[in-house]
Amino acid sequence: MSRRQNDPLRAVTAGERSFLARLSRSQSQPAAYVARAKALLMVAEGHSYTAAARAAGYRVGDTVSHLVSRFNVEGLNALEPRHGGGTPASYGVAETERILAEVRCMSEHQGDGTTTWSLSLLKQALRQPPDGLPHVSTYTIQRVLHQAGFRWQKNRRWGEAKLPSHNGNGRGKRPIGIYFDISLRKSYKF
């Protein structure tokens, strides 16, 4: 005998139902989105939370129960994953700009390309000054550089990745891994 559902699924609109159906069959979307769409679609069709959980690949029906509660409040935004745990980010916009300013400063010093810098050297340079970041890690620096578009190159330097351009028919060209060295540019703006 199944239990009474505390928070049953609200009425799903036709637009939401068609979106969930397309997303549940998608092979190019992230698996988390597809699984959530399958579970919501099963519940909307009248299946139990346990059956929906099995169809979506979850172990227990409580996962679907939480998803349904979130869907009732947020709508299709409930498909997006939230923060998965761990320590929340402790550096904001000002600290990110401080890291990128130090990268700009270090790249200006090596204008002739004779010196190189590493994440460890950048970490030391950020920790030393009084207005610096005393607890910054190389992982945080690497994450900030990747988010700003920098990639580690074969010539053992950090450089900004070129963005692929679009051709006339609307489809983008495939990225071919062309990078340029930031030390070759004199004026660099973010």
mmCIF file of C-alpha atoms in Angstrom:
data_model
loop_
_atom_site.group_PDB
_atom_site.id
_atom_site.type_symbol
_atom_site.label_atom_id
_atom_site.label_comp_id
_atom_site.label_asym_id
_atom_site.label_seq_id
_atom_site.Cartn_x
_atom_site.Cartn_y
_atom_site.Cartn_z
ATOM 1 C CA MET A 1 0.000 0.000 0.000
ATOM 2 C CA SER A 2 1.443 3.378 -0.963
ATOM 3 C CA ARG A 3 1.532 6.381 1.287
ATOM 4 C CA ARG A 4 -0.414 9.561 0.655
ATOM 5 C CA GLN A 5 1.757 12.170 -1.066
ATOM 6 C CA ASN A 6 2.336 15.238 1.078
ATOM 7 C CA ASP A 7 2.958 17.587 -1.842
ATOM 8 C CA PRO A 8 1.361 16.233 -5.027
ATOM 9 C CA LEU A 9 2.426 17.540 -8.436
ATOM 10 C CA ARG A 10 0.561 20.629 -9.547
ATOM 11 C CA ALA A 11 -1.149 20.721 -12.947
ATOM 12 C CA VAL A 12 1.516 20.670 -15.658
ATOM 13 C CA THR A 13 0.832 22.990 -18.599
ATOM 14 C CA ALA A 14 0.951 21.755 -22.182
ATOM 15 C CA GLY A 15 4.092 23.791 -22.852
ATOM 16 C CA GLU A 16 5.845 22.361 -19.807
ATOM 17 C CA ARG A 17 4.766 18.838 -20.739
ATOM 18 C CA SER A 18 6.109 19.125 -24.299
ATOM 19 C CA PHE A 19 9.380 20.605 -23.025
ATOM 20 C CA LEU A 20 9.774 17.792 -20.486
ATOM 21 C CA ALA A 21 9.000 15.184 -23.165
ATOM 22 C CA ARG A 22 11.641 16.598 -25.522
ATOM 23 C CA LEU A 23 14.189 16.879 -22.734
ATOM 24 C CA SER A 24 13.538 13.351 -21.472
ATOM 25 C CA ARG A 25 14.428 11.945 -24.918
ATOM 26 C CA SER A 26 17.463 14.161 -25.444
ATOM 27 C CA GLN A 27 20.867 12.572 -25.908
ATOM 28 C CA SER A 28 22.828 15.821 -25.972
ATOM 29 C CA GLN A 29 21.669 17.409 -22.718
ATOM 30 C CA PRO A 30 23.328 16.693 -19.350
ATOM 31 C CA ALA A 31 22.133 13.461 -17.744
ATOM 32 C CA ALA A 32 20.894 15.265 -14.611
ATOM 33 C CA TYR A 33 18.415 17.310 -16.669
ATOM 34 C CA VAL A 34 17.212 14.245 -18.587
ATOM 35 C CA ALA A 35 16.693 12.194 -15.416
ATOM 36 C CA ARG A 36 14.734 14.986 -13.740
ATOM 37 C CA ALA A 37 12.573 15.460 -16.830
ATOM 38 C CA LYS A 38 11.826 11.708 -16.963
ATOM 39 C CA ALA A 39 10.840 11.643 -13.307
ATOM 40 C CA LEU A 40 8.545 14.662 -13.581
ATOM 41 C CA LEU A 41 6.940 13.308 -16.740
ATOM 42 C CA MET A 42 6.244 9.947 -15.083
ATOM 43 C CA VAL A 43 4.626 11.630 -12.079
ATOM 44 C CA ALA A 44 2.580 13.865 -14.401
ATOM 45 C CA GLU A 45 1.306 10.717 -16.143
ATOM 46 C CA GLY A 46 0.057 9.366 -12.805
ATOM 47 C CA HIS A 47 2.858 6.953 -11.843
ATOM 48 C CA SER A 48 4.052 6.660 -8.262
ATOM 49 C CA TYR A 49 7.185 8.382 -7.003
ATOM 50 C CA THR A 50 8.879 4.994 -6.668
ATOM 51 C CA ALA A 51 8.166 4.059 -10.298
ATOM 52 C CA ALA A 52 9.310 7.499 -11.447
ATOM 53 C CA ALA A 53 12.498 7.139 -9.419
ATOM 54 C CA ARG A 54 13.248 3.759 -11.016
ATOM 55 C CA ALA A 55 12.612 5.137 -14.515
ATOM 56 C CA ALA A 56 14.905 8.122 -13.874
ATOM 57 C CA GLY A 57 17.671 6.039 -12.308
ATOM 58 C CA TYR A 58 17.212 7.201 -8.726
ATOM 59 C CA ARG A 59 17.356 4.742 -5.841
ATOM 60 C CA VAL A 60 14.503 6.058 -3.730
ATOM 61 C CA GLY A 61 11.245 7.883 -4.307
ATOM 62 C CA ASP A 62 12.160 10.628 -1.844
ATOM 63 C CA THR A 63 14.409 12.156 -4.507
ATOM 64 C CA VAL A 64 11.407 12.488 -6.797
ATOM 65 C CA SER A 65 9.323 13.848 -3.917
ATOM 66 C CA HIS A 66 11.839 16.655 -3.355
ATOM 67 C CA LEU A 67 11.974 17.316 -7.113
ATOM 68 C CA VAL A 68 8.168 17.558 -7.316
ATOM 69 C CA SER A 69 8.062 19.965 -4.366
ATOM 70 C CA ARG A 70 10.697 22.119 -6.013
ATOM 71 C CA PHE A 71 8.902 21.952 -9.384
ATOM 72 C CA ASN A 72 5.656 23.138 -7.756
ATOM 73 C CA VAL A 73 7.434 26.273 -6.538
ATOM 74 C CA GLU A 74 10.017 27.013 -9.258
ATOM 75 C CA GLY A 75 8.534 25.450 -12.391
ATOM 76 C CA LEU A 76 11.030 24.364 -15.052
ATOM 77 C CA ASN A 77 13.855 26.019 -13.110
ATOM 78 C CA ALA A 78 13.705 22.986 -10.810
ATOM 79 C CA LEU A 79 15.515 21.008 -13.515
ATOM 80 C CA GLU A 80 18.750 22.920 -12.881
ATOM 81 C CA PRO A 81 21.089 21.394 -10.295
ATOM 82 C CA ARG A 82 21.884 23.439 -7.222
ATOM 83 C CA HIS A 83 25.137 23.681 -5.322
ATOM 84 C CA GLY A 84 26.161 20.081 -4.666
ATOM 85 C CA GLY A 85 27.771 20.603 -1.294
ATOM 86 C CA GLY A 86 31.285 21.314 -0.226
ATOM 87 C CA THR A 87 32.712 24.631 0.834
ATOM 88 C CA PRO A 88 31.011 27.587 -0.827
ATOM 89 C CA ALA A 89 33.187 29.900 -2.886
ATOM 90 C CA SER A 90 34.902 32.392 -0.595
ATOM 91 C CA TYR A 91 36.190 34.740 -3.291
ATOM 92 C CA GLY A 92 33.897 37.183 -5.026
ATOM 93 C CA VAL A 93 34.214 39.657 -7.867
ATOM 94 C CA ALA A 94 36.796 41.887 -6.146
ATOM 95 C CA GLU A 95 39.129 38.965 -5.419
ATOM 96 C CA THR A 96 38.724 37.631 -8.959
ATOM 97 C CA GLU A 97 39.650 41.043 -10.358
ATOM 98 C CA ARG A 98 42.677 41.127 -8.034
ATOM 99 C CA ILE A 99 43.874 37.766 -9.418
ATOM 100 C CA LEU A 100 43.371 38.901 -13.026
ATOM 101 C CA ALA A 101 45.166 42.202 -12.309
ATOM 102 C CA GLU A 102 48.175 40.243 -11.042
ATOM 103 C CA VAL A 103 48.090 38.115 -14.212
ATOM 104 C CA ARG A 104 48.130 41.299 -16.294
ATOM 105 C CA CYS A 105 51.019 42.667 -14.236
ATOM 106 C CA MET A 106 53.049 39.451 -14.599
ATOM 107 C CA SER A 107 52.400 39.309 -18.346
ATOM 108 C CA GLU A 108 53.635 42.913 -18.764
ATOM 109 C CA HIS A 109 56.916 42.037 -17.034
ATOM 110 C CA GLN A 110 57.580 39.270 -19.536
ATOM 111 C CA GLY A 111 56.882 41.349 -22.639
ATOM 112 C CA ASP A 112 59.906 39.930 -24.448
ATOM 113 C CA GLY A 113 58.847 36.353 -23.676
ATOM 114 C CA THR A 114 62.045 35.460 -21.831
ATOM 115 C CA THR A 115 60.489 34.661 -18.459
ATOM 116 C CA THR A 116 57.587 32.433 -17.589
ATOM 117 C CA TRP A 117 55.342 32.210 -14.562
ATOM 118 C CA SER A 118 53.480 29.389 -12.933
ATOM 119 C CA LEU A 119 50.471 29.101 -10.688
ATOM 120 C CA SER A 120 52.754 28.711 -7.683
ATOM 121 C CA LEU A 121 54.617 31.942 -8.483
ATOM 122 C CA LEU A 122 51.323 33.713 -9.001
ATOM 123 C CA LYS A 123 50.075 32.375 -5.658
ATOM 124 C CA GLN A 124 53.195 33.705 -3.910
ATOM 125 C CA ALA A 125 52.782 37.089 -5.594
ATOM 126 C CA LEU A 126 49.147 37.273 -4.469
ATOM 127 C CA ARG A 127 49.834 36.248 -0.869
ATOM 128 C CA GLN A 128 52.756 38.628 -0.125
ATOM 129 C CA PRO A 129 51.369 42.184 -0.384
ATOM 130 C CA PRO A 130 49.259 43.628 2.449
ATOM 131 C CA ASP A 131 46.269 44.064 0.103
ATOM 132 C CA GLY A 132 46.749 40.554 -1.295
ATOM 133 C CA LEU A 133 44.863 37.333 -0.792
ATOM 134 C CA PRO A 134 46.577 35.529 2.098
ATOM 135 C CA HIS A 135 44.748 32.210 1.708
ATOM 136 C CA VAL A 136 44.413 31.883 -2.077
ATOM 137 C CA SER A 137 45.173 28.426 -3.492
ATOM 138 C CA THR A 138 46.522 27.360 -6.846
ATOM 139 C CA TYR A 139 43.190 25.629 -7.509
ATOM 140 C CA THR A 140 41.314 28.919 -7.036
ATOM 141 C CA ILE A 141 43.745 30.724 -9.330
ATOM 142 C CA GLN A 142 43.396 28.023 -11.977
ATOM 143 C CA ARG A 143 39.586 28.145 -11.761
ATOM 144 C CA VAL A 144 39.583 31.952 -12.140
ATOM 145 C CA LEU A 145 41.935 31.760 -15.127
ATOM 146 C CA HIS A 146 39.788 29.119 -16.839
ATOM 147 C CA GLN A 147 36.632 31.158 -16.266
ATOM 148 C CA ALA A 148 38.391 34.199 -17.764
ATOM 149 C CA GLY A 149 39.277 32.192 -20.893
ATOM 150 C CA PHE A 150 42.899 31.259 -20.191
ATOM 151 C CA ARG A 151 44.251 27.798 -21.030
ATOM 152 C CA TRP A 152 47.569 26.061 -20.357
ATOM 153 C CA GLN A 153 49.494 25.758 -23.614
ATOM 154 C CA LYS A 154 52.063 23.406 -25.030
ATOM 155 C CA ASN A 155 54.752 26.089 -24.790
ATOM 156 C CA ARG A 156 54.244 25.912 -20.991
ATOM 157 C CA ARG A 157 52.538 29.296 -20.691
ATOM 158 C CA TRP A 158 49.054 30.464 -19.903
ATOM 159 C CA GLY A 159 47.221 32.067 -22.795
ATOM 160 C CA GLU A 160 43.732 33.167 -23.662
ATOM 161 C CA ALA A 161 41.777 30.803 -25.897
ATOM 162 C CA LYS A 162 40.495 32.191 -29.187
ATOM 163 C CA LEU A 163 36.757 31.942 -29.504
ATOM 164 C CA PRO A 164 35.433 30.156 -32.600
ATOM 165 C CA SER A 165 33.794 32.406 -35.163
ATOM 166 C CA HIS A 166 30.590 31.658 -37.021
ATOM 167 C CA ASN A 167 30.444 31.110 -40.766
ATOM 168 C CA GLY A 168 27.669 32.323 -43.046
ATOM 169 C CA ASN A 169 25.254 29.416 -42.657
ATOM 170 C CA GLY A 170 24.752 29.943 -38.915
ATOM 171 C CA ARG A 171 26.784 26.999 -37.736
ATOM 172 C CA GLY A 172 29.963 27.686 -35.831
ATOM 173 C CA LYS A 173 33.354 26.486 -36.919
ATOM 174 C CA ARG A 174 34.839 23.763 -34.802
ATOM 175 C CA PRO A 175 37.332 24.998 -32.231
ATOM 176 C CA ILE A 176 40.760 23.861 -33.386
ATOM 177 C CA GLY A 177 42.752 24.700 -30.288
ATOM 178 C CA ILE A 178 44.493 27.840 -31.497
ATOM 179 C CA TYR A 179 45.838 29.841 -28.608
ATOM 180 C CA PHE A 180 47.938 32.943 -28.390
ATOM 181 C CA ASP A 181 50.397 33.932 -25.727
ATOM 182 C CA ILE A 182 49.320 36.860 -23.557
ATOM 183 C CA SER A 183 52.938 37.903 -23.127
ATOM 184 C CA LEU A 184 52.995 38.988 -26.788
ATOM 185 C CA ARG A 185 50.235 41.541 -26.258
ATOM 186 C CA LYS A 186 51.190 44.871 -24.698
ATOM 187 C CA SER A 187 47.732 46.166 -23.796
ATOM 188 C CA TYR A 188 45.314 43.604 -22.491
ATOM 189 C CA LYS A 189 41.799 44.460 -21.369
ATOM 190 C CA PHE A 190 39.290 42.218 -19.631
#
